[in-house]
Short mmCIF file of C-alpha atoms (C1' of nucleotides) in Angstrom, two decimals:
data_model
loop_
_atom_site.label_atom_id
_atom_site.label_comp_id
_atom_site.label_asym_id
_atom_site.label_seq_id
_atom_site.Cartn_x
_atom_site.Cartn_y
_atom_site.Cartn_z
CA MET A 136 144.64 178.77 139.78
CA THR A 137 147.22 175.86 139.08
CA ALA A 138 145.39 175.51 136.11
CA ALA A 139 145.36 179.02 135.63
CA ALA A 140 149.06 179.03 135.34
CA LYS A 141 149.49 176.75 132.78
CA GLU A 142 147.36 178.61 130.49
CA THR A 143 149.10 180.52 127.84
CA PRO A 144 148.73 184.26 126.72
CA ARG A 145 147.18 182.64 123.36
CA GLU A 146 144.66 180.66 124.84
CA ARG A 147 144.22 183.53 128.11
CA TYR A 148 142.97 186.15 124.92
CA ARG A 149 140.85 183.04 123.31
CA ALA A 150 139.29 182.44 126.13
CA GLN A 151 138.53 186.28 126.51
CA LEU A 152 137.36 186.93 123.14
CA ARG A 153 135.00 184.11 123.81
CA ALA A 154 133.67 185.85 126.71
CA GLU A 155 133.26 188.82 124.64
CA ILE A 156 131.30 187.32 122.03
CA LYS A 157 129.10 185.58 124.44
CA GLU A 158 128.22 188.78 126.41
CA ARG A 159 127.81 190.87 123.11
CA ALA A 160 125.31 187.85 122.23
CA TRP A 161 123.41 188.33 125.66
CA GLU A 162 123.25 192.10 125.10
CA GLN A 163 121.33 191.17 121.78
CA ILE A 164 119.07 188.84 123.07
CA ALA A 165 117.95 191.15 126.05
CA ALA A 166 117.03 193.97 122.98
CA ALA A 167 115.44 191.53 120.76
CA GLY A 168 115.05 188.12 121.69
CA ALA A 169 116.87 185.09 121.11
CA PRO A 170 115.66 184.92 117.61
CA GLY A 171 117.42 188.19 116.87
CA LEU A 172 120.71 187.03 117.56
CA SER A 173 122.90 187.11 114.63
CA LEU A 174 126.76 186.24 113.98
CA ASN A 175 127.40 189.26 111.59
CA ALA A 176 125.91 191.96 114.28
CA ILE A 177 128.28 190.69 116.90
CA ALA A 178 131.18 190.90 115.10
CA LYS A 179 130.52 194.59 113.65
CA GLN A 180 129.43 195.74 117.57
CA MET A 181 133.33 194.11 118.27
CA GLY A 182 134.31 195.81 115.65
CA MET A 183 135.67 192.81 113.52
CA SER A 184 134.38 191.09 110.32
CA GLY A 185 131.93 188.50 110.86
CA PRO A 186 133.82 185.35 109.85
CA ALA A 187 136.10 185.88 112.46
CA LEU A 188 133.95 184.42 115.09
CA TYR A 189 134.11 181.24 113.57
CA ARG A 190 137.79 181.08 115.16
CA TYR A 191 135.62 180.60 117.88
CA PHE A 192 132.35 178.91 117.49
CA ALA A 193 131.57 176.44 114.66
CA ASN A 194 128.42 178.11 113.97
CA ARG A 195 125.20 180.11 115.12
CA ASP A 196 123.63 177.02 117.14
CA GLU A 197 126.55 176.09 119.04
CA LEU A 198 126.63 179.76 120.53
CA ILE A 199 123.29 179.65 121.06
CA THR A 200 123.63 176.21 122.77
CA GLU A 201 126.32 177.19 125.04
CA LEU A 202 124.33 180.63 125.86
CA ILE A 203 121.56 178.11 126.85
CA ARG A 204 124.35 176.17 128.83
CA ASP A 205 125.41 179.47 130.73
CA ALA A 206 122.26 180.28 131.71
CA TYR A 207 121.36 176.59 133.18
CA ARG A 208 124.48 176.33 135.04
CA GLY A 209 123.97 179.84 135.91
CA LEU A 210 120.83 179.53 137.57
CA ALA A 211 122.01 176.35 139.02
CA ASP A 212 124.77 177.82 140.86
CA THR A 213 122.61 180.66 142.32
CA ILE A 214 120.56 177.73 143.70
CA ARG A 215 122.87 175.92 145.07
CA THR A 216 124.91 178.62 146.31
CA ALA A 217 121.69 179.77 147.99
CA ALA A 218 120.70 176.31 149.25
CA ALA A 219 124.57 175.94 150.59
CA SER A 220 123.80 179.66 152.72
CA GLY A 221 121.18 177.86 154.29
CA ALA A 222 118.12 179.17 152.54
CA ASP A 223 115.02 177.38 152.89
CA LEU A 224 112.14 176.93 150.17
CA ALA A 225 111.12 180.87 150.04
CA GLY A 226 114.88 181.84 150.07
CA LEU A 227 115.43 180.06 147.11
CA GLY A 228 112.02 181.67 145.40
CA HIS A 229 113.49 184.73 146.19
CA THR A 230 116.41 183.98 144.58
CA LEU A 231 114.77 182.49 141.38
CA ARG A 232 112.99 185.57 141.21
CA ALA A 233 116.11 187.91 141.79
CA TRP A 234 117.86 185.98 139.20
CA ALA A 235 114.79 186.35 136.74
CA LEU A 236 114.36 189.74 136.90
CA ASP A 237 118.04 190.52 136.35
CA ASP A 238 117.47 188.79 132.91
CA PRO A 239 114.74 188.27 131.87
CA GLN A 240 115.37 187.39 128.06
CA ARG A 241 117.58 185.10 130.12
CA TYR A 242 114.98 183.30 131.72
CA PHE A 243 112.91 182.98 128.77
CA LEU A 244 115.69 181.33 126.83
CA ILE A 245 115.41 178.54 129.39
CA TYR A 246 112.02 178.18 130.24
CA GLY A 247 110.01 180.26 127.19
CA THR A 248 108.58 179.19 124.18
CA PRO A 249 110.44 176.09 122.64
CA VAL A 250 111.55 176.25 119.31
CA PRO A 251 109.97 173.41 117.61
CA GLY A 252 112.44 170.44 116.69
CA TYR A 253 115.62 171.66 119.13
CA HIS A 254 116.50 169.17 121.54
CA ALA A 255 119.09 170.38 124.45
CA PRO A 256 122.18 168.12 124.52
CA ASP A 257 122.43 165.74 126.98
CA ASP A 258 124.93 167.44 129.19
CA ILE A 259 122.10 170.39 129.27
CA THR A 260 119.53 167.94 130.78
CA ALA A 261 121.75 167.03 133.79
CA ILE A 262 122.23 170.77 134.73
CA ALA A 263 118.37 170.86 134.57
CA SER A 264 118.41 167.87 137.03
CA GLU A 265 120.99 169.09 139.17
CA ILE A 266 118.36 172.08 139.80
CA MET A 267 115.59 169.88 140.51
CA HIS A 268 117.59 168.09 142.99
CA ALA A 269 118.54 171.36 144.61
CA LEU A 270 114.65 171.76 145.18
CA LEU A 271 113.77 168.35 146.35
CA ASP A 272 116.52 169.04 149.08
CA ALA A 273 115.12 171.79 149.84
CA ALA A 274 111.83 170.53 150.11
CA GLN A 275 112.33 167.94 152.96
CA PRO A 276 109.63 167.65 154.86
CA THR A 277 110.67 169.45 158.44
CA ALA A 278 108.93 168.92 161.45
CA ALA A 279 106.64 171.74 161.20
CA SER A 280 105.12 170.57 158.23
CA THR A 281 101.57 169.89 158.34
CA PRO A 282 101.09 166.24 156.76
CA PRO A 283 99.09 166.20 152.89
CA ALA A 284 95.51 166.84 152.62
CA ALA A 285 93.46 163.95 151.68
CA GLU A 286 93.22 165.76 147.94
CA VAL A 287 96.85 165.96 147.82
CA ALA A 288 97.59 162.16 148.55
CA ARG A 289 96.95 161.16 145.11
CA LEU A 290 99.75 163.06 142.99
CA GLU A 291 101.90 161.82 145.92
CA SER A 292 100.83 158.14 145.08
CA HIS A 293 100.99 158.80 141.63
CA LEU A 294 104.27 160.49 141.68
CA ALA A 295 105.43 157.51 144.04
CA GLU A 296 104.50 155.28 141.55
CA HIS A 297 106.10 156.48 138.43
CA ARG A 298 109.33 158.37 139.21
CA GLN A 299 111.93 157.54 137.52
CA TRP A 300 113.66 160.57 137.64
CA ALA A 301 115.71 162.32 140.57
CA GLY A 302 117.02 159.02 140.29
CA ASP A 303 118.94 158.22 143.31
CA HIS A 304 117.35 160.90 145.17
CA PRO A 305 116.14 159.64 148.71
CA ALA A 306 113.10 162.50 148.26
CA SER A 307 109.95 161.57 149.57
CA PRO A 308 106.81 161.88 147.69
CA THR A 309 106.01 164.74 149.89
CA ALA A 310 108.84 166.73 148.99
CA LEU A 311 108.56 165.41 145.17
CA ARG A 312 105.20 167.18 145.58
CA ARG A 313 106.85 170.68 146.46
CA ALA A 314 109.30 170.68 144.59
CA LEU A 315 106.93 170.40 141.92
CA HIS A 316 104.38 172.75 143.01
CA PHE A 317 107.51 175.15 143.92
CA TRP A 318 108.61 175.15 140.42
CA THR A 319 105.39 175.17 138.33
CA ARG A 320 103.84 177.85 140.51
CA LEU A 321 106.54 179.90 140.32
CA HIS A 322 107.29 180.16 136.59
CA GLY A 323 103.77 180.60 136.38
CA ALA A 324 103.52 183.75 138.33
CA LEU A 325 107.18 184.69 137.42
CA SER A 326 106.59 184.16 133.62
CA LEU A 327 103.26 186.23 133.16
CA GLU A 328 105.29 189.23 135.18
CA LEU A 329 107.79 189.31 132.92
CA ALA A 330 106.00 188.97 130.10
CA GLY A 331 103.98 191.95 131.07
CA HIS A 332 100.56 190.56 131.44
CA PHE A 333 100.17 192.06 134.64
CA THR A 334 100.73 195.40 133.90
CA GLY A 335 97.82 197.73 134.43
CA MET A 336 96.05 195.69 136.72
CA GLY A 337 97.59 197.82 139.39
CA PHE A 338 98.43 195.21 141.66
CA ASP A 339 102.63 194.51 142.73
CA PRO A 340 103.35 191.38 140.97
CA ALA A 341 105.72 190.66 144.40
CA GLU A 342 102.97 190.44 146.46
CA LEU A 343 101.42 187.61 144.26
CA TYR A 344 104.68 185.45 144.36
CA GLU A 345 105.14 186.19 148.21
CA ASN A 346 101.82 184.76 148.79
CA GLU A 347 102.66 181.76 146.77
CA LEU A 348 106.16 181.79 148.48
CA ARG A 349 104.25 181.24 151.62
CA HIS A 350 101.47 178.48 150.40
CA LEU A 351 104.36 176.60 149.38
CA THR A 352 106.22 176.54 152.67
CA GLN A 353 102.75 176.49 154.37
CA MET B 47 72.63 185.59 107.99
CA THR B 48 71.34 188.98 107.23
CA ALA B 49 74.62 190.34 107.04
CA ALA B 50 75.82 187.08 105.00
CA ALA B 51 73.07 187.58 102.64
CA LYS B 52 74.74 191.52 101.75
CA GLU B 53 77.89 189.98 100.96
CA THR B 54 79.20 190.10 97.18
CA PRO B 55 80.91 186.66 95.83
CA ARG B 56 84.19 188.92 95.62
CA GLU B 57 84.12 189.94 99.09
CA ARG B 58 83.14 186.24 100.09
CA TYR B 59 86.58 185.38 98.44
CA ARG B 60 88.06 187.77 99.74
CA ALA B 61 87.18 186.63 102.97
CA GLN B 62 88.21 182.87 102.03
CA LEU B 63 91.65 183.83 100.72
CA ARG B 64 92.22 186.02 104.16
CA ALA B 65 90.91 182.52 106.37
CA GLU B 66 93.40 180.27 103.78
CA ILE B 67 96.15 182.59 104.37
CA LYS B 68 96.21 182.56 107.95
CA GLU B 69 95.39 178.85 108.05
CA ARG B 70 98.64 178.46 105.91
CA ALA B 71 100.37 180.74 108.83
CA TRP B 72 99.33 178.67 111.52
CA GLU B 73 100.82 175.75 110.08
CA GLN B 74 103.96 177.45 109.28
CA ILE B 75 104.14 178.71 113.10
CA ALA B 76 103.24 175.32 114.38
CA ALA B 77 106.64 174.11 112.19
CA ALA B 78 108.70 176.69 113.07
CA GLY B 79 107.40 178.71 115.56
CA ALA B 80 106.21 182.72 115.58
CA PRO B 81 109.88 184.50 114.24
CA GLY B 82 109.76 181.42 111.08
CA LEU B 83 106.75 183.10 109.84
CA SER B 84 107.14 184.06 106.32
CA LEU B 85 104.99 185.72 103.77
CA ASN B 86 107.05 184.65 100.45
CA ALA B 87 106.66 180.71 102.23
CA ILE B 88 102.90 181.32 102.53
CA ALA B 89 102.57 182.69 99.58
CA LYS B 90 104.37 179.58 97.95
CA GLN B 91 102.65 176.98 99.41
CA MET B 92 99.03 178.60 98.50
CA GLY B 93 100.69 178.77 94.76
CA MET B 94 100.61 182.11 94.07
CA SER B 95 103.28 185.37 94.10
CA GLY B 96 104.61 186.94 97.29
CA PRO B 97 103.24 190.28 96.64
CA ALA B 98 99.93 189.11 95.99
CA LEU B 99 99.49 188.57 99.78
CA TYR B 100 99.64 192.37 100.22
CA ARG B 101 96.23 192.66 98.24
CA TYR B 102 94.95 191.16 102.15
CA PHE B 103 97.40 191.99 104.77
CA ALA B 104 99.49 195.11 104.37
CA ASN B 105 102.40 194.05 105.92
CA ARG B 106 103.96 191.01 108.23
CA ASP B 107 103.35 192.57 110.87
CA GLU B 108 99.90 193.24 110.59
CA LEU B 109 99.31 189.57 110.04
CA ILE B 110 100.66 188.71 112.87
CA THR B 111 99.15 190.65 115.04
CA GLU B 112 95.40 189.33 113.62
CA LEU B 113 97.14 185.73 114.29
CA ILE B 114 97.35 187.20 118.16
CA ARG B 115 93.96 188.71 118.28
CA ASP B 116 92.36 185.81 116.70
CA ALA B 117 93.80 183.53 119.20
CA TYR B 118 92.97 185.38 122.23
CA ARG B 119 89.54 185.94 120.48
CA GLY B 120 89.39 182.01 119.96
CA LEU B 121 90.46 181.68 123.87
CA ALA B 122 88.07 184.04 125.28
CA ASP B 123 85.07 182.54 123.54
CA THR B 124 86.09 178.77 124.22
CA ILE B 125 86.33 179.84 127.85
CA ARG B 126 82.88 182.19 127.55
CA THR B 127 81.00 178.97 126.32
CA ALA B 128 82.09 176.71 128.63
CA ALA B 129 81.52 178.89 131.32
CA ALA B 130 77.54 179.54 129.94
CA SER B 131 77.33 175.93 129.87
CA GLY B 132 78.02 175.75 133.61
CA ALA B 133 81.35 174.97 133.56
CA ASP B 134 82.81 175.81 137.18
CA LEU B 135 86.66 176.50 137.49
CA ALA B 136 88.07 173.18 137.21
CA GLY B 137 85.89 172.91 134.04
CA LEU B 138 87.10 176.21 132.99
CA GLY B 139 91.05 174.52 133.77
CA HIS B 140 90.39 171.48 131.67
CA THR B 141 88.69 173.71 129.11
CA LEU B 142 91.72 175.82 129.30
CA ARG B 143 94.23 173.14 129.07
CA ALA B 144 92.50 171.19 125.90
CA TRP B 145 92.59 174.42 124.30
CA ALA B 146 96.73 175.07 124.82
CA LEU B 147 97.13 171.26 124.06
CA ASP B 148 95.29 171.57 121.03
CA ASP B 149 97.82 174.20 119.16
CA PRO B 150 100.66 174.54 121.64
CA GLN B 151 102.55 177.00 119.45
CA ARG B 152 99.16 179.11 119.42
CA TYR B 153 99.35 179.68 123.25
CA PHE B 154 102.40 180.45 123.36
CA LEU B 155 101.77 182.75 121.14
CA ILE B 156 99.65 184.47 123.70
CA TYR B 157 101.40 183.68 126.80
CA GLY B 158 105.12 182.56 125.74
CA THR B 159 108.63 184.69 125.13
CA PRO B 160 107.67 188.38 124.82
CA VAL B 161 108.86 189.90 121.93
CA PRO B 162 110.66 192.75 123.05
CA GLY B 163 109.19 196.43 122.03
CA TYR B 164 106.29 194.76 121.02
CA HIS B 165 102.87 196.21 122.45
CA ALA B 166 99.52 194.89 121.41
CA PRO B 167 97.08 196.74 120.37
CA ASP B 168 94.05 198.21 122.69
CA ASP B 169 91.28 196.14 121.02
CA ILE B 170 93.65 192.84 122.23
CA THR B 171 94.20 194.04 125.54
CA ALA B 172 90.61 194.23 125.84
CA ILE B 173 90.25 190.73 124.93
CA ALA B 174 92.64 189.80 127.50
CA SER B 175 90.58 191.19 130.28
CA GLU B 176 87.22 190.06 128.76
CA ILE B 177 89.33 186.65 129.45
CA MET B 178 90.05 187.67 133.17
CA HIS B 179 86.50 188.85 133.82
CA ALA B 180 85.18 185.07 133.03
CA LEU B 181 87.65 183.93 135.21
CA LEU B 182 86.26 185.91 137.79
CA ASP B 183 82.50 185.24 137.41
CA ALA B 184 83.08 181.45 137.99
CA ALA B 185 85.66 182.22 140.99
CA GLN B 186 83.13 184.07 143.21
CA PRO B 187 83.31 181.84 146.70
CA THR B 188 80.28 179.61 146.52
CA ALA B 189 78.79 178.40 149.87
CA ALA B 190 80.74 175.43 150.50
CA SER B 191 84.08 177.14 149.92
CA THR B 192 86.37 177.43 153.22
CA PRO B 193 87.04 181.42 154.39
CA PRO B 194 90.93 182.06 153.40
CA ALA B 195 93.42 181.18 156.55
CA ALA B 196 95.63 184.24 157.54
CA GLU B 197 98.73 184.23 155.46
CA VAL B 198 96.59 184.96 152.38
CA ALA B 199 94.11 187.29 153.66
CA ARG B 200 97.48 189.60 153.31
CA LEU B 201 97.50 189.01 148.93
CA GLU B 202 93.62 190.26 149.52
CA SER B 203 93.72 192.97 151.10
CA HIS B 204 96.33 194.21 149.01
CA LEU B 205 94.25 193.70 145.96
CA ALA B 206 91.15 195.37 147.51
CA GLU B 207 93.31 198.27 147.46
CA HIS B 208 95.70 198.12 144.85
CA ARG B 209 92.93 196.53 142.13
CA GLN B 210 92.25 199.07 139.43
CA TRP B 211 91.99 196.19 136.82
CA ALA B 212 88.70 193.91 136.55
CA GLY B 213 87.29 197.75 136.22
CA ASP B 214 83.57 197.76 137.48
CA HIS B 215 83.51 193.72 137.98
CA PRO B 216 81.92 193.65 141.38
CA ALA B 217 84.51 190.80 142.32
CA SER B 218 85.43 190.24 145.89
CA PRO B 219 89.24 190.21 147.17
CA THR B 220 88.79 186.16 147.36
CA ALA B 221 87.56 186.21 143.86
CA LEU B 222 90.01 187.85 142.48
CA ARG B 223 92.83 186.14 144.26
CA ARG B 224 91.38 182.87 143.09
CA ALA B 225 91.30 184.03 139.65
CA LEU B 226 95.01 185.03 139.85
CA HIS B 227 95.70 182.03 141.23
CA PHE B 228 94.04 180.29 138.73
CA TRP B 229 95.81 181.83 135.96
CA THR B 230 99.31 181.69 137.10
CA ARG B 231 99.23 178.27 138.36
CA LEU B 232 97.62 176.58 135.64
CA HIS B 233 99.68 178.55 133.18
CA GLY B 234 102.74 177.22 134.95
CA ALA B 235 102.08 173.75 135.04
CA LEU B 236 101.06 173.98 131.46
CA SER B 237 103.62 176.09 129.90
CA LEU B 238 106.41 173.56 131.39
CA GLU B 239 104.28 170.83 130.30
CA LEU B 240 103.79 172.11 126.84
CA ALA B 241 107.53 173.30 126.46
CA GLY B 242 108.66 169.70 127.02
CA HIS B 243 110.42 170.28 130.82
CA PHE B 244 108.34 167.49 132.24
CA THR B 245 109.65 165.05 129.43
CA GLY B 246 111.82 161.98 131.14
CA MET B 247 110.51 162.52 134.54
CA GLY B 248 107.75 159.80 134.13
CA PHE B 249 105.05 161.10 136.25
CA ASP B 250 101.54 162.25 134.29
CA PRO B 251 101.74 165.80 133.63
CA ALA B 252 97.68 165.63 133.30
CA GLU B 253 97.84 164.70 137.32
CA LEU B 254 99.83 166.95 138.18
CA TYR B 255 97.32 169.93 136.53
CA GLU B 256 94.62 167.86 138.16
CA ASN B 257 96.16 168.49 141.30
CA GLU B 258 96.70 172.31 140.91
CA LEU B 259 92.85 172.16 140.00
CA ARG B 260 92.09 170.35 143.18
CA HIS B 261 93.94 173.11 145.14
CA LEU B 262 92.25 175.62 143.27
CA THR B 263 88.30 174.54 144.27
CA GLN B 264 89.21 173.26 147.39
"C1'" DT C 48 71.01 191.98 76.18
"C1'" DG C 49 75.19 194.49 74.77
"C1'" DT C 50 78.32 197.83 75.06
"C1'" DA C 51 82.00 200.95 77.97
"C1'" DC C 52 84.23 201.60 81.96
"C1'" DA C 53 85.87 200.97 87.08
"C1'" DT C 54 87.36 197.77 90.15
"C1'" DC C 55 90.32 194.47 91.62
"C1'" DA C 56 93.07 190.11 91.92
"C1'" DG C 57 97.20 188.47 90.72
"C1'" DT C 58 101.93 188.47 88.22
"C1'" DG C 59 107.06 189.14 87.87
"C1'" DA C 60 111.00 192.12 87.82
"C1'" DA C 61 113.28 194.10 90.94
"C1'" DC C 62 115.49 196.52 94.77
"C1'" DG C 63 118.56 196.50 98.95
"C1'" DC C 64 119.24 194.10 102.68
"C1'" DG C 65 121.58 190.91 106.20
"C1'" DC C 66 122.31 186.59 106.69
"C1'" DG C 67 125.13 182.40 107.96
"C1'" DT C 68 128.99 179.90 106.10
"C1'" DT C 69 133.38 179.23 102.67
"C1'" DC C 70 137.92 180.17 101.17
"C1'" DA C 71 142.56 181.32 100.01
"C1'" DC C 72 145.20 185.01 101.82
"C1'" DT C 73 148.36 188.78 104.92
"C1'" DG C 74 150.41 189.21 109.20
"C1'" DA C 75 151.70 188.48 113.63
"C1'" DT C 76 152.51 185.19 117.49
"C1'" DG C 77 154.32 181.74 119.09
"C1'" DT C 78 158.34 177.68 118.64
"C1'" DA C 79 162.20 174.94 118.00
"C1'" DC C 80 166.96 174.57 117.10
"C1'" DT D 156 170.55 185.33 120.90
"C1'" DG D 157 168.91 184.91 116.01
"C1'" DT D 158 167.32 182.48 112.69
"C1'" DA D 159 163.54 178.88 110.45
"C1'" DC D 160 159.68 177.56 110.42
"C1'" DA D 161 154.63 176.33 112.47
"C1'" DT D 162 150.39 178.33 114.64
"C1'" DC D 163 146.64 180.94 114.48
"C1'" DA D 164 143.72 185.10 114.53
"C1'" DG D 165 141.68 187.90 111.59
"C1'" DT D 166 140.59 189.98 106.73
"C1'" DG D 167 137.68 190.71 102.57
"C1'" DA D 168 135.81 188.47 98.90
"C1'" DA D 169 132.35 185.96 97.53
"C1'" DC D 170 128.09 182.45 96.93
"C1'" DG D 171 123.83 181.21 97.96
"C1'" DC D 172 119.76 182.59 99.77
"C1'" DG D 173 115.30 184.40 101.59
"C1'" DC D 174 113.48 187.69 103.40
"C1'" DG D 175 109.88 192.35 102.86
"C1'" DT D 176 108.11 195.35 99.84
"C1'" DT D 177 107.30 199.01 95.78
"C1'" DC D 178 106.04 199.16 91.23
"C1'" DA D 179 104.30 198.86 86.83
"C1'" DC D 180 101.30 195.90 84.50
"C1'" DT D 181 97.54 191.98 82.74
"C1'" DG D 182 93.92 189.83 82.68
"C1'" DA D 183 89.13 189.20 84.85
"C1'" DT D 184 85.13 190.05 87.27
"C1'" DG D 185 81.68 193.64 88.21
"C1'" DT D 186 78.85 197.83 87.56
"C1'" DA D 187 76.30 201.66 84.79
"C1'" DC D 188 73.48 203.00 81.12
#
DNA sequence: TGTACATCAGTGAACGCGCGTTCACTGATGTAC
DNA sequence: TGTACATCAGTGAACGCGCGTTCACTGATGTAC
């Protein structure tokens, strides 16, 4: 608020236009996927000439990187807000699915087919690990959770030996394993659902997802 | 063999060139992803002019569809061959991972980010269900497998009621559930690994994958 | 075996398009005295 | 309050590029008698 008061009208206008450019970019991505994003098309849709956009973004790559950053930021905030409201792992699972269904192409911009040669800047990978930390918090074993079976213990000891991620996070190997399973399993069910691989099979993807959540939280 | 004897030299040559075009197409996809595939670039790489390719494929879309078909066909054959050699579910899991690692972009062409508006022709979805049937065969419960827990039974009853896929396959609800979990969980771990989301975390993706396989096969 | 014709692969020119991006310029908005 | 200057948004023309695709044509290969 105090920072906003310092904003000049020109800065406000700039920020608004940047936001509108991104808005149109998301619409294009939703309609044709990320590869179909075109600066000229965005400009035309906004009723201005193509070169005008270069006042707001250095080039196409910078715009896409910014969209990826926003997507990560949005997901991280959504997850953390849910966690702060007392959501458990299952709750976070529902939050994740709702966020993905809200804009599938946005989800795929993060977790979809990688573009060969593209490497996200460091601040984006930092947001990604923020998400992981939120999962780790929620994955801390509760009193009710059962101890891991013998076979599962193998992955846990592996994680205990090799983890150099989750930096200073005081997560137990059990929590690490649960967080990883949460991530990979839900992503598996979710991405196949969003890509339409379940259509025509006659079952409810939500049911499959619920089932995985039950497994995850015992 | 007898069919091959009927082939004229011209037909042989045609088939060879079609195959080489696809070969170069796969190289391009490996290098820049499917959106970067260009007929002209393929022609140039083969030392011929762009229009020449239209003797072999009606247009770009037909080539891509053909690649998708070949990818599905290849995976289905690989899975079925492994199953015919006596591989169990865990063996099929290893087969799947090896096939995906062999050419990640080929895997993503099938299971990656969907292109909005694209619908695969019927014969391709038929191959997809061939794969599912192979999984169902391998997912039949053995004597050693434990009965499903109470929570899991919910998905099974749901599948028993609503399944209109797997047509005439005599799979039990338990086998359906196992096959689905096989598919979604392994895809989850695999696609995140291939997309590089585990890099820098310091654990071995193969270990995570093995762990999921152990869960799947009890 | 030789000639006449049909088939087919591949070429080069061309079309129209949309892309990202640069540049010199106009006109409006804000700032300093 | 009024004038002089600086800042900045946006335009239109232009560049070079690569794309998919068509078309008329040449030349080689196969087929029929």
